[in-house]
PDB file of C-alpha atoms in Angstrom:
ATOM      1  CA  GLN A   1     -13.872 -11.130 -20.723  1.00  0.00           C
ATOM      2  CA  VAL A   2     -11.423  -9.067 -22.752  1.00  0.00           C
ATOM      3  CA  GLN A   3     -12.749  -8.916 -25.718  1.00  0.00           C
ATOM      4  CA  LEU A   4     -10.944  -7.154 -28.859  1.00  0.00           C
ATOM      5  CA  VAL A   5     -12.200  -6.761 -32.342  1.00  0.00           C
ATOM      6  CA  GLU A   6     -10.436  -5.184 -35.195  1.00  0.00           C
ATOM      7  CA  SER A   7     -11.946  -4.176 -38.200  1.00  0.00           C
ATOM      8  CA  GLY A   8     -10.959  -2.046 -41.621  1.00  0.00           C
ATOM      9  CA  GLY A   9      -8.392  -4.341 -43.043  1.00  0.00           C
ATOM     10  CA  GLY A  10      -8.769  -4.948 -47.217  1.00  0.00           C
ATOM     11  CA  VAL A  11      -7.130  -4.574 -50.433  1.00  0.00           C
ATOM     12  CA  VAL A  12      -5.210  -0.986 -51.302  1.00  0.00           C
ATOM     13  CA  GLN A  13      -3.101  -0.351 -53.716  1.00  0.00           C
ATOM     14  CA  PRO A  14       0.491   1.180 -53.068  1.00  0.00           C
ATOM     15  CA  GLY A  15       0.440   4.758 -52.191  1.00  0.00           C
ATOM     16  CA  GLY A  16      -3.083   4.162 -50.608  1.00  0.00           C
ATOM     17  CA  SER A  17      -4.343   4.956 -47.212  1.00  0.00           C
ATOM     18  CA  LEU A  18      -6.357   2.682 -44.499  1.00  0.00           C
ATOM     19  CA  ARG A  19      -8.066   3.313 -40.999  1.00  0.00           C
ATOM     20  CA  LEU A  20      -7.957   0.312 -39.069  1.00  0.00           C
ATOM     21  CA  SER A  21     -10.311   0.255 -35.649  1.00  0.00           C
ATOM     22  CA  CYS A  22     -10.094  -2.159 -32.591  1.00  0.00           C
ATOM     23  CA  ALA A  23     -13.330  -2.441 -30.481  1.00  0.00           C
ATOM     24  CA  ALA A  24     -12.493  -3.123 -27.297  1.00  0.00           C
ATOM     25  CA  SER A  25     -14.814  -4.342 -24.519  1.00  0.00           C
ATOM     26  CA  GLY A  26     -14.791  -6.441 -21.230  1.00  0.00           C
ATOM     27  CA  PHE A  27     -11.907  -4.101 -19.277  1.00  0.00           C
ATOM     28  CA  THR A  28     -11.673  -0.690 -18.422  1.00  0.00           C
ATOM     29  CA  PHE A  29     -10.200   0.523 -21.445  1.00  0.00           C
ATOM     30  CA  ASN A  30      -9.214   4.151 -20.586  1.00  0.00           C
ATOM     31  CA  THR A  31      -6.546   2.834 -17.953  1.00  0.00           C
ATOM     32  CA  TYR A  32      -4.502   0.707 -20.611  1.00  0.00           C
ATOM     33  CA  ALA A  33      -1.895   1.043 -22.764  1.00  0.00           C
ATOM     34  CA  MET A  34      -2.694  -0.255 -26.569  1.00  0.00           C
ATOM     35  CA  HIS A  35      -0.878  -1.592 -29.124  1.00  0.00           C
ATOM     36  CA  TRP A  36      -1.018  -2.502 -32.925  1.00  0.00           C
ATOM     37  CA  VAL A  37       1.222  -5.582 -33.889  1.00  0.00           C
ATOM     38  CA  ARG A  38       1.711  -7.211 -37.341  1.00  0.00           C
ATOM     39  CA  GLN A  39       2.449 -10.149 -38.727  1.00  0.00           C
ATOM     40  CA  ALA A  40       3.303 -10.983 -42.782  1.00  0.00           C
ATOM     41  CA  PRO A  41       2.041 -13.848 -44.184  1.00  0.00           C
ATOM     42  CA  GLY A  42       4.382 -16.753 -43.017  1.00  0.00           C
ATOM     43  CA  LYS A  43       6.558 -14.439 -40.806  1.00  0.00           C
ATOM     44  CA  GLY A  44       7.186 -13.682 -37.505  1.00  0.00           C
ATOM     45  CA  LEU A  45       5.739 -10.860 -35.316  1.00  0.00           C
ATOM     46  CA  ASP A  46       6.466  -7.001 -35.830  1.00  0.00           C
ATOM     47  CA  TRP A  47       5.487  -4.221 -33.134  1.00  0.00           C
ATOM     48  CA  VAL A  48       3.737  -1.294 -35.242  1.00  0.00           C
ATOM     49  CA  ALA A  49       3.048   1.136 -32.569  1.00  0.00           C
ATOM     50  CA  ALA A  50       1.663   1.793 -28.880  1.00  0.00           C
ATOM     51  CA  ILE A  51      -0.188   4.566 -27.013  1.00  0.00           C
ATOM     52  CA  TRP A  52      -0.279   5.245 -23.649  1.00  0.00           C
ATOM     53  CA  PHE A  53      -3.799   5.166 -21.651  1.00  0.00           C
ATOM     54  CA  ASP A  54      -4.365   8.604 -22.059  1.00  0.00           C
ATOM     55  CA  GLY A  55      -2.958   9.086 -25.783  1.00  0.00           C
ATOM     56  CA  ASN A  56      -0.436  11.624 -24.213  1.00  0.00           C
ATOM     57  CA  ASN A  57       2.518   9.051 -25.254  1.00  0.00           C
ATOM     58  CA  LYS A  58       2.872   7.340 -28.828  1.00  0.00           C
ATOM     59  CA  TYR A  59       5.657   5.242 -30.015  1.00  0.00           C
ATOM     60  CA  TYR A  60       6.368   4.023 -33.366  1.00  0.00           C
ATOM     61  CA  ALA A  61       8.482   1.215 -35.145  1.00  0.00           C
ATOM     62  CA  GLY A  62      11.122   2.930 -37.552  1.00  0.00           C
ATOM     63  CA  SER A  63       9.423   1.312 -40.258  1.00  0.00           C
ATOM     64  CA  VAL A  64       6.200   3.046 -39.984  1.00  0.00           C
ATOM     65  CA  GLN A  65       7.309   6.315 -38.432  1.00  0.00           C
ATOM     66  CA  GLY A  66       5.491   9.198 -40.037  1.00  0.00           C
ATOM     67  CA  ARG A  67       3.255   7.284 -42.288  1.00  0.00           C
ATOM     68  CA  PHE A  68       1.128   5.487 -39.236  1.00  0.00           C
ATOM     69  CA  THR A  69      -0.668   7.472 -36.837  1.00  0.00           C
ATOM     70  CA  ILE A  70      -1.975   5.695 -33.462  1.00  0.00           C
ATOM     71  CA  SER A  71      -4.675   7.149 -31.748  1.00  0.00           C
ATOM     72  CA  ARG A  72      -7.908   6.213 -29.447  1.00  0.00           C
ATOM     73  CA  ASP A  73     -11.280   7.525 -28.543  1.00  0.00           C
ATOM     74  CA  ASN A  74     -11.564   6.437 -24.845  1.00  0.00           C
ATOM     75  CA  SER A  75     -15.390   7.536 -24.836  1.00  0.00           C
ATOM     76  CA  LYS A  76     -15.979   4.923 -27.636  1.00  0.00           C
ATOM     77  CA  ASN A  77     -13.319   2.129 -26.268  1.00  0.00           C
ATOM     78  CA  THR A  78     -11.972   2.131 -29.390  1.00  0.00           C
ATOM     79  CA  LEU A  79      -8.225   2.280 -30.762  1.00  0.00           C
ATOM     80  CA  TYR A  80      -7.422   3.046 -34.316  1.00  0.00           C
ATOM     81  CA  LEU A  81      -4.425   2.972 -36.641  1.00  0.00           C
ATOM     82  CA  GLN A  82      -4.187   5.660 -39.768  1.00  0.00           C
ATOM     83  CA  MET A  83      -1.882   4.254 -42.410  1.00  0.00           C
ATOM     84  CA  HIS A  84      -0.765   6.262 -45.437  1.00  0.00           C
ATOM     85  CA  SER A  85       1.768   6.204 -48.227  1.00  0.00           C
ATOM     86  CA  LEU A  86       1.246   1.915 -47.793  1.00  0.00           C
ATOM     87  CA  ARG A  87       4.018  -0.106 -49.443  1.00  0.00           C
ATOM     88  CA  ALA A  88       3.907  -3.865 -50.505  1.00  0.00           C
ATOM     89  CA  GLU A  89       5.980  -4.657 -47.184  1.00  0.00           C
ATOM     90  CA  ASP A  90       3.228  -3.469 -45.174  1.00  0.00           C
ATOM     91  CA  THR A  91       1.206  -6.248 -46.090  1.00  0.00           C
ATOM     92  CA  ALA A  92      -0.029  -8.034 -43.058  1.00  0.00           C
ATOM     93  CA  VAL A  93      -2.500  -9.244 -40.339  1.00  0.00           C
ATOM     94  CA  TYR A  94      -2.336  -6.211 -37.906  1.00  0.00           C
ATOM     95  CA  TYR A  95      -3.383  -7.111 -34.405  1.00  0.00           C
ATOM     96  CA  CYS A  96      -4.588  -4.789 -31.575  1.00  0.00           C
ATOM     97  CA  ALA A  97      -3.693  -5.702 -28.052  1.00  0.00           C
ATOM     98  CA  SER A  98      -3.546  -4.244 -24.615  1.00  0.00           C
ATOM     99  CA  GLY A  99      -1.283  -3.719 -21.891  1.00  0.00           C
ATOM    100  CA  PHE A 100      -1.019  -6.280 -19.287  1.00  0.00           C
ATOM    101  CA  CYS A 101      -2.054  -6.413 -15.846  1.00  0.00           C
ATOM    102  CA  SER A 102      -0.808  -8.557 -13.100  1.00  0.00           C
ATOM    103  CA  ASP A 103      -2.262  -9.188  -9.656  1.00  0.00           C
ATOM    104  CA  VAL A 104       0.147  -6.605  -8.301  1.00  0.00           C
ATOM    105  CA  SER A 105       1.249  -4.451 -10.765  1.00  0.00           C
ATOM    106  CA  CYS A 106       0.639  -3.082 -14.776  1.00  0.00           C
ATOM    107  CA  TYR A 107       3.215  -3.112 -17.701  1.00  0.00           C
ATOM    108  CA  ALA A 108       2.104  -0.800 -20.440  1.00  0.00           C
ATOM    109  CA  GLU A 109       4.733  -2.293 -22.565  1.00  0.00           C
ATOM    110  CA  VAL A 110       3.326  -6.251 -22.558  1.00  0.00           C
ATOM    111  CA  GLN A 111       0.612  -6.982 -25.017  1.00  0.00           C
ATOM    112  CA  GLY A 112      -1.900  -9.176 -22.301  1.00  0.00           C
ATOM    113  CA  SER A 113      -4.656  -9.492 -24.726  1.00  0.00           C
ATOM    114  CA  TRP A 114      -4.918  -9.752 -28.292  1.00  0.00           C
ATOM    115  CA  GLY A 115      -7.687  -9.523 -30.763  1.00  0.00           C
ATOM    116  CA  GLN A 116      -8.032 -12.175 -33.682  1.00  0.00           C
ATOM    117  CA  GLY A 117      -6.472  -9.842 -36.302  1.00  0.00           C
ATOM    118  CA  THR A 118      -7.796  -7.680 -39.723  1.00  0.00           C
ATOM    119  CA  LEU A 119      -5.322  -8.488 -43.037  1.00  0.00           C
ATOM    120  CA  VAL A 120      -4.125  -5.568 -45.028  1.00  0.00           C
ATOM    121  CA  THR A 121      -3.004  -6.323 -48.244  1.00  0.00           C
ATOM    122  CA  VAL A 122      -1.121  -3.708 -50.393  1.00  0.00           C
ATOM    123  CA  SER A 123      -1.256  -4.749 -53.743  1.00  0.00           C
ATOM    124  CA  SER A 124      -1.862  -3.210 -57.394  1.00  0.00           C
TER     125      SER A 124
ATOM    126  CA  GLU B   1      17.057  -0.915 -32.087  1.00  0.00           C
ATOM    127  CA  ILE B   2      17.513  -4.217 -30.343  1.00  0.00           C
ATOM    128  CA  VAL B   3      17.729  -7.292 -32.094  1.00  0.00           C
ATOM    129  CA  LEU B   4      16.395 -10.541 -30.778  1.00  0.00           C
ATOM    130  CA  THR B   5      17.875 -13.700 -32.012  1.00  0.00           C
ATOM    131  CA  GLN B   6      15.831 -16.654 -31.387  1.00  0.00           C
ATOM    132  CA  SER B   7      17.491 -20.336 -31.369  1.00  0.00           C
ATOM    133  CA  PRO B   8      16.807 -23.141 -32.835  1.00  0.00           C
ATOM    134  CA  ALA B   9      14.547 -22.067 -35.577  1.00  0.00           C
ATOM    135  CA  THR B  10      12.642 -25.042 -35.105  1.00  0.00           C
ATOM    136  CA  LEU B  11      12.738 -27.521 -32.669  1.00  0.00           C
ATOM    137  CA  SER B  12      11.242 -31.385 -33.401  1.00  0.00           C
ATOM    138  CA  LEU B  13      10.446 -33.189 -30.025  1.00  0.00           C
ATOM    139  CA  SER B  14       8.236 -35.995 -28.619  1.00  0.00           C
ATOM    140  CA  PRO B  15       5.574 -35.004 -26.076  1.00  0.00           C
ATOM    141  CA  GLY B  16       6.885 -35.904 -22.808  1.00  0.00           C
ATOM    142  CA  GLU B  17      10.077 -34.595 -23.838  1.00  0.00           C
ATOM    143  CA  ARG B  18      11.924 -31.134 -22.424  1.00  0.00           C
ATOM    144  CA  ALA B  19      12.028 -28.124 -24.827  1.00  0.00           C
ATOM    145  CA  THR B  20      14.664 -25.584 -24.230  1.00  0.00           C
ATOM    146  CA  LEU B  21      14.558 -21.849 -26.386  1.00  0.00           C
ATOM    147  CA  SER B  22      16.783 -19.169 -26.416  1.00  0.00           C
ATOM    148  CA  CYS B  23      16.515 -15.626 -26.978  1.00  0.00           C
ATOM    149  CA  ARG B  24      19.722 -13.528 -27.285  1.00  0.00           C
ATOM    150  CA  ALA B  25      19.605  -9.997 -27.429  1.00  0.00           C
ATOM    151  CA  SER B  26      21.931  -7.463 -29.253  1.00  0.00           C
ATOM    152  CA  GLN B  27      22.654  -5.661 -26.326  1.00  0.00           C
ATOM    153  CA  SER B  28      21.363  -5.721 -22.471  1.00  0.00           C
ATOM    154  CA  VAL B  29      17.669  -5.522 -21.801  1.00  0.00           C
ATOM    155  CA  SER B  30      18.208  -6.363 -18.182  1.00  0.00           C
ATOM    156  CA  SER B  31      15.064  -8.837 -17.345  1.00  0.00           C
ATOM    157  CA  TYR B  32      12.460  -7.116 -19.481  1.00  0.00           C
ATOM    158  CA  LEU B  33      12.228 -10.025 -21.759  1.00  0.00           C
ATOM    159  CA  VAL B  34       8.756 -11.227 -22.887  1.00  0.00           C
ATOM    160  CA  TRP B  35       7.896 -14.657 -24.511  1.00  0.00           C
ATOM    161  CA  TYR B  36       4.583 -15.259 -26.539  1.00  0.00           C
ATOM    162  CA  GLN B  37       3.191 -18.630 -27.871  1.00  0.00           C
ATOM    163  CA  GLN B  38       1.396 -18.627 -31.166  1.00  0.00           C
ATOM    164  CA  LYS B  39      -0.694 -21.455 -32.149  1.00  0.00           C
ATOM    165  CA  PRO B  40      -1.833 -21.985 -36.244  1.00  0.00           C
ATOM    166  CA  GLY B  41      -4.213 -19.628 -37.188  1.00  0.00           C
ATOM    167  CA  GLN B  42      -4.433 -17.975 -33.719  1.00  0.00           C
ATOM    168  CA  ALA B  43      -3.336 -14.664 -32.436  1.00  0.00           C
ATOM    169  CA  PRO B  44      -0.518 -14.896 -29.949  1.00  0.00           C
ATOM    170  CA  ARG B  45      -0.748 -15.459 -26.482  1.00  0.00           C
ATOM    171  CA  LEU B  46       1.043 -13.860 -23.577  1.00  0.00           C
ATOM    172  CA  LEU B  47       3.011 -16.869 -21.640  1.00  0.00           C
ATOM    173  CA  MET B  48       6.007 -15.131 -19.702  1.00  0.00           C
ATOM    174  CA  TYR B  49       6.939 -11.438 -18.530  1.00  0.00           C
ATOM    175  CA  ASP B  50      10.475 -10.214 -17.140  1.00  0.00           C
ATOM    176  CA  ALA B  51      11.943 -13.370 -18.018  1.00  0.00           C
ATOM    177  CA  SER B  52      10.794 -15.468 -15.465  1.00  0.00           C
ATOM    178  CA  ASN B  53       7.021 -14.533 -14.613  1.00  0.00           C
ATOM    179  CA  ARG B  54       4.154 -16.633 -15.845  1.00  0.00           C
ATOM    180  CA  ALA B  55       1.029 -14.906 -17.062  1.00  0.00           C
ATOM    181  CA  THR B  56      -2.456 -15.581 -15.526  1.00  0.00           C
ATOM    182  CA  GLY B  57      -3.271 -19.239 -16.117  1.00  0.00           C
ATOM    183  CA  ILE B  58      -0.193 -20.467 -17.761  1.00  0.00           C
ATOM    184  CA  PRO B  59       0.856 -23.992 -16.473  1.00  0.00           C
ATOM    185  CA  ALA B  60       4.065 -24.445 -14.104  1.00  0.00           C
ATOM    186  CA  ARG B  61       5.542 -26.544 -16.936  1.00  0.00           C
ATOM    187  CA  PHE B  62       6.550 -23.182 -18.294  1.00  0.00           C
ATOM    188  CA  SER B  63       9.491 -21.802 -16.878  1.00  0.00           C
ATOM    189  CA  GLY B  64      11.568 -18.854 -18.318  1.00  0.00           C
ATOM    190  CA  SER B  65      15.242 -17.310 -17.031  1.00  0.00           C
ATOM    191  CA  GLY B  66      17.861 -15.225 -17.893  1.00  0.00           C
ATOM    192  CA  SER B  67      18.912 -11.735 -17.935  1.00  0.00           C
ATOM    193  CA  GLY B  68      21.074  -9.359 -19.822  1.00  0.00           C
ATOM    194  CA  THR B  69      21.335 -10.577 -23.132  1.00  0.00           C
ATOM    195  CA  ASP B  70      20.551 -14.178 -22.913  1.00  0.00           C
ATOM    196  CA  PHE B  71      17.149 -15.878 -21.971  1.00  0.00           C
ATOM    197  CA  THR B  72      15.775 -19.254 -21.882  1.00  0.00           C
ATOM    198  CA  LEU B  73      12.167 -20.544 -22.164  1.00  0.00           C
ATOM    199  CA  THR B  74      11.800 -24.059 -20.725  1.00  0.00           C
ATOM    200  CA  ILE B  75       8.767 -26.260 -21.183  1.00  0.00           C
ATOM    201  CA  SER B  76       9.449 -29.304 -18.899  1.00  0.00           C
ATOM    202  CA  SER B  77       7.831 -32.233 -20.256  1.00  0.00           C
ATOM    203  CA  LEU B  78       5.698 -31.083 -23.809  1.00  0.00           C
ATOM    204  CA  GLU B  79       2.128 -31.509 -23.814  1.00  0.00           C
ATOM    205  CA  PRO B  80       0.182 -31.824 -27.107  1.00  0.00           C
ATOM    206  CA  GLU B  81      -1.129 -28.479 -27.164  1.00  0.00           C
ATOM    207  CA  ASP B  82       2.384 -26.868 -26.439  1.00  0.00           C
ATOM    208  CA  PHE B  83       3.284 -27.510 -30.186  1.00  0.00           C
ATOM    209  CA  ALA B  84       3.245 -23.755 -31.388  1.00  0.00           C
ATOM    210  CA  VAL B  85       5.533 -21.015 -32.293  1.00  0.00           C
ATOM    211  CA  TYR B  86       7.213 -19.194 -29.264  1.00  0.00           C
ATOM    212  CA  HIS B  87       8.377 -15.440 -29.777  1.00  0.00           C
ATOM    213  CA  CYS B  88      10.294 -13.593 -27.406  1.00  0.00           C
ATOM    214  CA  GLN B  89      10.154  -9.571 -27.395  1.00  0.00           C
ATOM    215  CA  GLN B  90      12.425  -6.814 -25.187  1.00  0.00           C
ATOM    216  CA  ARG B  91      10.705  -4.261 -23.445  1.00  0.00           C
ATOM    217  CA  ARG B  92      13.122  -2.448 -22.488  1.00  0.00           C
ATOM    218  CA  TYR B  93      13.822   0.054 -25.172  1.00  0.00           C
ATOM    219  CA  TRP B  94      11.548   1.522 -27.406  1.00  0.00           C
ATOM    220  CA  PRO B  95      10.941   0.533 -30.224  1.00  0.00           C
ATOM    221  CA  LEU B  96       9.813  -2.774 -28.805  1.00  0.00           C
ATOM    222  CA  THR B  97      11.087  -5.764 -31.165  1.00  0.00           C
ATOM    223  CA  PHE B  98      10.474  -9.153 -31.347  1.00  0.00           C
ATOM    224  CA  GLY B  99      12.910 -12.394 -32.414  1.00  0.00           C
ATOM    225  CA  GLY B 100      12.213 -14.477 -35.239  1.00  0.00           C
ATOM    226  CA  GLY B 101      10.408 -17.058 -33.502  1.00  0.00           C
ATOM    227  CA  THR B 102      11.106 -20.606 -32.908  1.00  0.00           C
ATOM    228  CA  LYS B 103       8.386 -23.392 -33.757  1.00  0.00           C
ATOM    229  CA  VAL B 104       8.022 -26.792 -31.562  1.00  0.00           C
ATOM    230  CA  GLU B 105       7.085 -29.047 -33.824  1.00  0.00           C
ATOM    231  CA  ILE B 106       6.325 -33.180 -33.215  1.00  0.00           C
ATOM    232  CA  LYS B 107       8.722 -35.318 -34.027  1.00  0.00           C
TER     233      LYS B 107
END
């Protein structure tokens, strides 16, 4: 079955950097779009970034554009999120999620499977 | 960016009752509206896509409707495991956006 395991979270000072990883298994990673979605403590979901199956298209939320970079290594079945210039408001659980395929079609923009998340805390 | 407004913020109901959740978009997203369910301490789970299509394994008591700017998620008869937070998301435009969520709690 699909498994997504995030790592790399932790405590970082404002202005610092962090790289998150998401190890994928149980599906053909190199055929699926991938996403990062975050959730601040006690708040709703906040979509962060997406990358197409081949890495050629990337999309970002306005709040992270220019500070975060999404990437993937299909040879390692791994998704990454490089985060720079971190702010207190970036504190959240960061989830990695895959696109979704039904029996008849695939939907890159839909988050079909999710990892358990990794907590990023930005604090001095 | 598209703003999604979910209402009510909290819905207090008893098992067996019908739940009706609303999601309104700031402009038309056609039928490209997705619903997720999230239980405490867990990751979200895909529930419905493109307004009215149930994801794999989702029971038939869940149904979705709407198009344009107004969407509804209905749970016909609440089971104990349905008490959770429900999030809507539009996939029509980048950046993708979520609503604020509706919590369905036990009355």
